[in-house]
Short mmCIF file of C-alpha atoms and ligand atoms in Angstrom, two decimals:
data_model
loop_
_atom_site.label_atom_id
_atom_site.label_comp_id
_atom_site.label_asym_id
_atom_site.label_seq_id
_atom_site.Cartn_x
_atom_site.Cartn_y
_atom_site.Cartn_z
CA MET A 279 -5.81 -0.73 3.22
CA LYS A 280 -6.75 -3.75 5.33
CA PRO A 281 -10.17 -4.50 6.85
CA ALA A 282 -10.89 -3.60 10.48
CA PRO A 283 -10.73 -6.69 12.74
CA PHE A 284 -13.75 -9.01 12.83
CA ASP A 285 -14.66 -12.52 13.99
CA TYR A 286 -15.19 -14.95 11.14
CA PHE A 287 -17.75 -17.80 11.04
CA ALA A 288 -18.47 -20.22 8.19
CA PRO A 289 -21.59 -22.12 9.25
CA GLU A 290 -23.03 -25.03 7.28
CA SER A 291 -26.74 -24.50 7.91
CA VAL A 292 -29.32 -21.74 7.53
CA ASP A 293 -30.38 -22.21 11.18
CA GLU A 294 -26.83 -21.53 12.33
CA VAL A 295 -26.61 -18.37 10.20
CA CYS A 296 -29.90 -17.13 11.72
CA ARG A 297 -28.64 -17.84 15.24
CA LEU A 298 -25.39 -15.95 14.56
CA LEU A 299 -27.25 -13.01 13.07
CA THR A 300 -29.56 -12.78 16.10
CA GLU A 301 -26.68 -13.02 18.56
CA ALA A 302 -24.73 -10.32 16.68
CA GLY A 303 -27.63 -7.89 17.20
CA GLY A 304 -26.97 -6.00 13.95
CA GLY A 305 -23.16 -6.20 14.13
CA ALA A 306 -22.78 -8.97 11.53
CA THR A 307 -22.48 -8.95 7.75
CA LEU A 308 -23.01 -11.89 5.41
CA LEU A 309 -20.33 -12.79 2.92
CA ALA A 310 -21.62 -14.27 -0.37
CA GLY A 311 -19.49 -13.75 -3.48
CA GLY A 312 -17.57 -10.89 -1.88
CA GLN A 313 -17.41 -8.92 -5.16
CA THR A 314 -18.94 -5.87 -3.51
CA LEU A 315 -18.31 -6.61 0.15
CA MET A 316 -14.58 -7.33 0.01
CA PRO A 317 -13.66 -3.89 -1.44
CA LEU A 318 -15.98 -2.26 1.10
CA LEU A 319 -14.22 -4.11 3.93
CA ALA A 320 -10.79 -3.24 2.58
CA LEU A 321 -11.74 0.45 2.37
CA ARG A 322 -13.29 0.22 5.87
CA MET A 323 -16.56 1.51 4.46
CA SER A 324 -18.04 -1.63 6.05
CA GLN A 325 -16.80 -2.55 9.54
CA PRO A 326 -18.77 -5.51 10.90
CA PHE A 327 -17.80 -7.12 14.21
CA ILE A 328 -18.67 -10.51 12.73
CA LEU A 329 -18.42 -11.81 9.21
CA ILE A 330 -20.68 -14.78 8.40
CA ASP A 331 -19.47 -16.60 5.32
CA ILE A 332 -22.47 -18.39 3.73
CA ASN A 333 -20.49 -20.21 1.02
CA ARG A 334 -20.62 -23.64 2.71
CA ILE A 335 -24.38 -23.88 2.90
CA ALA A 336 -25.58 -26.40 0.31
CA ALA A 337 -29.26 -25.51 0.93
CA LEU A 338 -28.62 -22.03 -0.57
CA LYS A 339 -27.66 -23.42 -3.99
CA GLY A 340 -29.50 -24.94 -6.95
CA VAL A 341 -32.65 -24.47 -9.02
CA THR A 342 -36.03 -26.19 -8.80
CA ARG A 343 -39.29 -25.74 -10.72
CA ALA A 344 -42.79 -26.29 -9.37
CA ASP A 345 -46.29 -24.91 -10.01
CA GLY A 346 -45.17 -22.31 -12.56
CA VAL A 347 -42.43 -20.90 -10.35
CA THR A 348 -38.64 -21.22 -10.55
CA ARG A 349 -36.97 -21.33 -7.16
CA ILE A 350 -33.34 -20.22 -7.27
CA GLY A 351 -30.79 -20.58 -4.46
CA PRO A 352 -29.17 -17.22 -3.70
CA MET A 353 -25.68 -18.74 -3.61
CA MET A 354 -25.74 -19.69 -7.26
CA ARG A 355 -22.76 -17.92 -8.84
CA GLN A 356 -23.67 -15.57 -11.67
CA ASN A 357 -21.77 -17.78 -14.12
CA GLU A 358 -23.72 -20.81 -12.88
CA VAL A 359 -26.92 -18.92 -13.62
CA ILE A 360 -25.69 -18.27 -17.18
CA ALA A 361 -24.75 -21.95 -17.72
CA ASP A 362 -27.81 -23.53 -16.09
CA PRO A 363 -29.97 -25.47 -18.57
CA VAL A 364 -33.09 -25.24 -16.42
CA LEU A 365 -32.82 -21.45 -16.18
CA ALA A 366 -32.10 -21.20 -19.90
CA GLN A 367 -35.50 -22.73 -20.52
CA ALA A 368 -37.52 -21.32 -17.63
CA GLN A 369 -35.98 -17.86 -17.12
CA PRO A 370 -34.20 -16.66 -20.27
CA LEU A 371 -34.49 -12.97 -19.30
CA LEU A 372 -32.68 -13.59 -16.02
CA VAL A 373 -29.91 -15.39 -17.89
CA THR A 374 -29.55 -12.54 -20.39
CA ALA A 375 -29.47 -9.95 -17.59
CA THR A 376 -26.81 -11.94 -15.71
CA ARG A 377 -24.52 -11.90 -18.78
CA HIS A 378 -24.35 -8.11 -18.29
CA VAL A 379 -23.32 -8.28 -14.61
CA GLY A 380 -19.65 -7.31 -14.26
CA HIS A 381 -17.03 -9.50 -15.92
CA HIS A 382 -16.39 -13.21 -16.36
CA GLN A 383 -14.03 -13.16 -13.39
CA THR A 384 -16.42 -11.30 -11.03
CA ARG A 385 -19.28 -13.59 -12.14
CA ASN A 386 -17.25 -16.65 -11.07
CA ARG A 387 -17.64 -15.51 -7.44
CA GLY A 388 -20.55 -13.04 -7.50
CA THR A 389 -23.93 -14.59 -6.64
CA ILE A 390 -27.46 -13.90 -7.79
CA GLY A 391 -28.59 -13.50 -4.15
CA GLY A 392 -25.78 -11.08 -3.34
CA SER A 393 -26.80 -8.83 -6.21
CA ILE A 394 -30.49 -8.94 -5.32
CA ALA A 395 -29.82 -8.39 -1.60
CA LEU A 396 -27.47 -5.49 -2.25
CA GLY A 397 -29.98 -3.34 -4.12
CA GLU A 398 -27.62 -1.33 -6.34
CA PRO A 399 -30.01 0.86 -8.40
CA ALA A 400 -27.99 0.53 -11.61
CA ALA A 401 -27.71 -3.29 -11.34
CA GLU A 402 -29.32 -5.65 -13.81
CA LEU A 403 -30.65 -8.40 -11.52
CA PRO A 404 -32.77 -6.43 -9.01
CA ALA A 405 -34.60 -4.70 -11.90
CA THR A 406 -35.10 -7.99 -13.70
CA ALA A 407 -36.56 -9.53 -10.51
CA VAL A 408 -38.96 -6.58 -10.30
CA ALA A 409 -39.92 -6.85 -14.01
CA LEU A 410 -40.64 -10.58 -13.79
CA GLY A 411 -42.72 -10.28 -10.61
CA ALA A 412 -40.26 -12.27 -8.49
CA SER A 413 -40.25 -12.46 -4.72
CA VAL A 414 -37.61 -13.36 -2.16
CA GLU A 415 -37.85 -15.78 0.73
CA VAL A 416 -36.03 -14.60 3.87
CA ARG A 417 -35.29 -16.35 7.17
CA SER A 418 -34.37 -15.27 10.68
CA THR A 419 -34.81 -16.81 14.15
CA ARG A 420 -38.17 -15.02 14.10
CA GLY A 421 -39.39 -17.21 11.21
CA SER A 422 -39.57 -16.85 7.44
CA ARG A 423 -41.39 -14.42 5.18
CA ARG A 424 -41.76 -13.54 1.53
CA ILE A 425 -41.14 -10.07 0.06
CA ALA A 426 -42.18 -9.09 -3.45
CA ALA A 427 -39.18 -7.74 -5.38
CA GLU A 428 -41.09 -4.57 -6.15
CA GLU A 429 -41.43 -3.93 -2.39
CA LEU A 430 -37.85 -4.84 -1.57
CA TYR A 431 -36.06 -1.65 -2.56
CA PHE A 432 -36.37 1.73 -0.81
CA GLY A 433 -33.30 3.62 -2.03
CA PRO A 434 -29.70 2.99 -3.08
CA TYR A 435 -28.61 -0.13 -1.11
CA ALA A 436 -31.64 0.27 1.17
CA THR A 437 -33.85 -2.79 1.24
CA ALA A 438 -36.69 -4.25 3.31
CA LEU A 439 -34.31 -6.94 4.60
CA GLU A 440 -33.78 -6.59 8.37
CA PRO A 441 -30.22 -6.88 9.75
CA ASP A 442 -31.01 -10.33 11.18
CA GLU A 443 -32.49 -11.74 7.96
CA LEU A 444 -30.89 -14.03 5.41
CA LEU A 445 -32.22 -14.23 1.83
CA THR A 446 -32.78 -18.00 1.31
CA ALA A 447 -34.43 -18.20 -2.14
CA ILE A 448 -35.60 -16.20 -5.11
CA HIS A 449 -38.98 -17.26 -6.51
CA VAL A 450 -39.50 -16.21 -10.12
CA PRO A 451 -42.84 -16.80 -11.88
CA GLU A 452 -42.55 -18.56 -15.22
CA TRP A 453 -44.06 -16.54 -18.01
CA PRO A 454 -46.24 -18.32 -20.61
CA ALA A 455 -45.13 -19.65 -24.00
CA GLY A 456 -45.33 -16.75 -26.44
CA THR A 457 -43.55 -14.33 -24.12
CA VAL A 458 -41.01 -11.99 -25.65
CA TRP A 459 -38.17 -10.47 -23.67
CA LEU A 460 -36.80 -6.90 -23.65
CA PHE A 461 -33.30 -6.24 -22.40
CA ARG A 462 -31.16 -3.24 -23.31
CA GLU A 463 -28.29 -1.67 -21.42
CA ILE A 464 -26.37 1.47 -22.22
CA ALA A 465 -23.05 1.43 -20.32
CA GLN A 466 -19.74 3.15 -20.77
CA ARG A 467 -17.92 -0.17 -21.23
CA PRO A 468 -19.01 -3.79 -21.27
CA GLY A 469 -19.20 -5.00 -17.66
CA ASP A 470 -19.98 -1.57 -16.23
CA PHE A 471 -23.18 -0.79 -14.42
CA GLY A 472 -25.95 0.54 -16.66
CA LEU A 473 -26.28 4.27 -17.28
CA VAL A 474 -29.69 3.40 -18.68
CA GLY A 475 -31.13 -0.09 -18.54
CA LEU A 476 -34.42 -1.62 -19.59
CA THR A 477 -35.57 -5.16 -18.75
CA GLY A 478 -38.92 -6.78 -19.19
CA ALA A 479 -41.34 -9.36 -20.51
CA LEU A 480 -44.42 -9.17 -22.70
CA ALA A 481 -46.72 -12.18 -22.84
CA LEU A 482 -48.44 -12.30 -26.21
CA LYS A 483 -51.61 -14.13 -27.22
CA ASP A 484 -53.41 -13.90 -30.54
CA GLY A 485 -51.45 -10.77 -31.44
CA ARG A 486 -52.30 -8.97 -28.20
CA ILE A 487 -50.31 -8.20 -25.05
CA GLU A 488 -51.79 -10.29 -22.24
CA ARG A 489 -49.28 -9.44 -19.54
CA ALA A 490 -46.48 -6.91 -19.24
CA GLY A 491 -43.61 -6.63 -16.73
CA ILE A 492 -41.13 -3.85 -17.39
CA ALA A 493 -38.49 -2.23 -15.15
CA TRP A 494 -35.65 0.23 -15.41
CA PHE A 495 -32.21 0.28 -13.84
CA GLY A 496 -29.92 3.32 -13.63
CA MET A 497 -33.02 5.50 -13.90
CA GLY A 498 -33.65 6.37 -10.26
CA PRO A 499 -32.65 5.54 -6.68
CA THR A 500 -34.06 1.99 -6.93
CA PRO A 501 -35.07 -0.40 -9.71
CA ILE A 502 -38.18 1.22 -11.16
CA LYS A 503 -41.27 -0.63 -12.32
CA ALA A 504 -42.71 1.07 -15.40
CA ARG A 505 -46.29 0.80 -14.19
CA GLN A 506 -47.82 3.37 -16.55
CA VAL A 507 -46.56 1.83 -19.74
CA GLU A 508 -47.35 -1.67 -18.47
CA ALA A 509 -50.96 -0.57 -18.01
CA ALA A 510 -51.05 1.10 -21.43
CA LEU A 511 -49.72 -2.02 -23.15
CA LEU A 512 -52.18 -4.45 -21.57
CA GLY A 513 -54.73 -5.82 -24.02
CA GLN A 514 -53.29 -3.88 -26.96
CA ALA A 515 -52.96 -5.43 -30.43
CA ILE A 516 -49.31 -5.46 -31.40
CA ASP A 517 -49.90 -3.95 -34.84
CA THR A 518 -51.55 -0.87 -33.31
CA LEU A 519 -48.67 0.05 -30.99
CA ASP A 520 -46.96 3.42 -31.35
CA PRO A 521 -43.50 2.89 -29.80
CA ARG A 522 -42.63 6.62 -29.73
CA ALA A 523 -45.81 7.62 -27.94
CA LEU A 524 -45.41 4.72 -25.50
CA ALA A 525 -41.80 5.76 -24.84
CA GLU A 526 -43.06 8.92 -23.10
CA LEU A 527 -45.15 6.80 -20.81
CA ALA A 528 -42.33 4.27 -20.34
CA ILE A 529 -40.17 6.80 -18.53
CA ALA A 530 -43.04 8.43 -16.65
CA ASP A 531 -42.33 6.47 -13.45
CA THR A 532 -38.56 6.97 -13.52
CA ALA A 533 -36.59 9.52 -11.49
CA PRO A 534 -33.41 10.11 -13.54
CA PHE A 535 -30.51 11.86 -11.79
CA ASP A 536 -27.30 13.69 -12.69
CA ASP A 537 -24.02 12.02 -11.79
CA SER A 538 -20.44 12.10 -13.03
CA HIS A 539 -21.31 9.66 -15.86
CA ALA A 540 -24.48 11.16 -17.31
CA SER A 541 -27.09 13.87 -16.79
CA ALA A 542 -30.72 13.26 -15.94
CA GLU A 543 -31.61 14.71 -19.33
CA TYR A 544 -29.34 12.20 -21.08
CA ARG A 545 -30.98 9.39 -19.16
CA ARG A 546 -34.48 10.58 -20.09
CA THR A 547 -33.65 11.06 -23.78
CA VAL A 548 -31.75 7.80 -24.12
CA GLY A 549 -34.34 5.93 -22.05
CA LYS A 550 -37.11 6.89 -24.46
CA ARG A 551 -35.07 5.82 -27.47
CA VAL A 552 -34.02 2.59 -25.82
CA PHE A 553 -37.61 1.75 -25.03
CA ALA A 554 -39.01 2.61 -28.48
CA ARG A 555 -36.26 0.66 -30.24
CA ALA A 556 -36.49 -2.34 -27.93
CA LEU A 557 -40.26 -2.55 -28.39
CA SER A 558 -40.24 -2.26 -32.16
CA GLU A 559 -37.23 -4.54 -32.71
CA THR A 560 -38.53 -7.21 -30.34
CA LEU A 561 -42.00 -7.32 -31.79
CA ASN A 562 -40.76 -7.14 -35.37
CA LEU A 563 -38.34 -9.95 -34.73
CA ARG A 564 -41.14 -12.02 -33.40
CA ALA A 565 -43.41 -11.18 -36.32
CA ALA A 566 -40.65 -12.20 -38.74
CA ALA A 567 -39.97 -15.49 -36.94
C1 LIG B 84 -15.23 -4.91 -11.42
C2 LIG B 84 -16.65 -5.14 -10.97
C3 LIG B 84 -17.68 -4.88 -11.84
C4 LIG B 84 -19.00 -5.08 -11.44
N1 LIG B 84 -20.03 -4.79 -12.30
C5 LIG B 84 -21.30 -5.04 -11.94
C6 LIG B 84 -22.39 -4.82 -12.86
O1 LIG B 84 -22.21 -4.40 -13.98
N2 LIG B 84 -23.64 -5.11 -12.39
C7 LIG B 84 -23.89 -5.57 -11.13
O2 LIG B 84 -25.05 -5.77 -10.79
N3 LIG B 84 -22.90 -5.81 -10.29
C8 LIG B 84 -21.60 -5.57 -10.64
N4 LIG B 84 -20.59 -5.82 -9.76
C9 LIG B 84 -20.93 -6.35 -8.42
C10 LIG B 84 -21.22 -7.86 -8.53
O3 LIG B 84 -20.09 -8.47 -9.08
C11 LIG B 84 -21.53 -8.51 -7.20
O4 LIG B 84 -21.56 -9.87 -7.44
C12 LIG B 84 -22.81 -8.16 -6.52
O5 LIG B 84 -23.00 -6.78 -6.37
C13 LIG B 84 -22.88 -8.70 -5.08
O6 LIG B 84 -22.87 -10.08 -5.10
P1 LIG B 84 -21.88 -10.92 -4.22
O7 LIG B 84 -22.40 -12.33 -4.26
O8 LIG B 84 -20.51 -10.70 -4.63
O9 LIG B 84 -22.22 -10.37 -2.72
P2 LIG B 84 -21.26 -9.84 -1.56
O10 LIG B 84 -20.32 -8.82 -2.08
O11 LIG B 84 -20.70 -10.98 -0.81
O12 LIG B 84 -22.37 -9.16 -0.66
C14 LIG B 84 -23.04 -7.96 -1.06
C15 LIG B 84 -24.05 -7.58 0.00
O13 LIG B 84 -25.17 -8.45 -0.02
C16 LIG B 84 -25.37 -9.07 1.26
N5 LIG B 84 -25.79 -10.45 0.99
C17 LIG B 84 -25.20 -11.33 0.15
N6 LIG B 84 -25.90 -12.49 0.12
C18 LIG B 84 -26.94 -12.32 0.96
C19 LIG B 84 -28.05 -13.16 1.34
N7 LIG B 84 -28.20 -14.40 0.86
N8 LIG B 84 -28.94 -12.66 2.22
C20 LIG B 84 -28.82 -11.41 2.70
N9 LIG B 84 -27.83 -10.56 2.38
C21 LIG B 84 -26.90 -11.04 1.51
C22 LIG B 84 -24.01 -9.00 1.92
O14 LIG B 84 -24.10 -9.08 3.33
C23 LIG B 84 -23.49 -7.66 1.45
O15 LIG B 84 -24.05 -6.65 2.21
C24 LIG B 84 -19.27 -5.61 -10.12
C25 LIG B 84 -18.21 -5.88 -9.27
C26 LIG B 84 -16.92 -5.67 -9.66
C27 LIG B 84 -15.80 -5.99 -8.69
#
């Protein structure tokens, strides 16, 4: 099938995108990597009057670091995220999560901003943004604003982004030295979305957990912050942790569902095991290092 007709624009500045979005009055869609949008257009599940291609805007690319925050341009391709030396040092969890997004070929075009703006509940990057305490910067002709990742997602593909807003940067706090990273994904095949996914960071100091950021993907209608287990982990000495008991709390905030790939019960059972194993392996590895 071919897409329904639309007007195509490829502006070179953020201001121009904002102007076009305002003029379109909700009838425009942004084209980033196209790895989700192009199939939707071809199937006519998306029928914008105007397509705004944001690939020519240099200001939407690149990485900078300042004041303990990494600022990432949304138009960085997922493979650029994986290869970036600054991100390897400053945001290793984000790099690990990106390795699990789709396939090498889709990552050549797919962007970090496209994934975070889309809000697929089983996707790796929105949950990782939530776990790390990231926020997004958005622009429109009405001005700019920041939205915390944990307030960005309302439901599958439903986000706090207004139809006239462009995501212009992702701000990710840098976690302290001594942080360990949790990332586990259970998927049917490599490159598939997660049936059950866990992503998170634990900042350790003197054998205790000083800060915890943990989120699930594939475990509810949005990425889900595991608030209860984060609270239970705070201040705890590592050698007193009981991973199995904590695993019950770890899934307490989730809302697993049945679909054609797995039942809610499967997701709950596997989620608990994934959490317990990730916690014990990660902390043991660190202790052995
Ligand atoms: C075979 C295959 C396997 C895949 N597997 C996975 C997977 O395992 N995990 C995963 O997470 N994804 C997966 N994907 C999707 C992933 O490849 C896409 O990159 C991602 O979902 C969207 O990013 P994109 O840059 O391609 O965005 P596009 O498809 O161009 O856009 C997606 C949506 O985001 C909006 N958007 C994009 N950029 C912005 C912005 N800056 N501001 C506001 N809105 C914006 C668009 O308007 C559109 O609505 C897969 C895709 C394919 C084809």
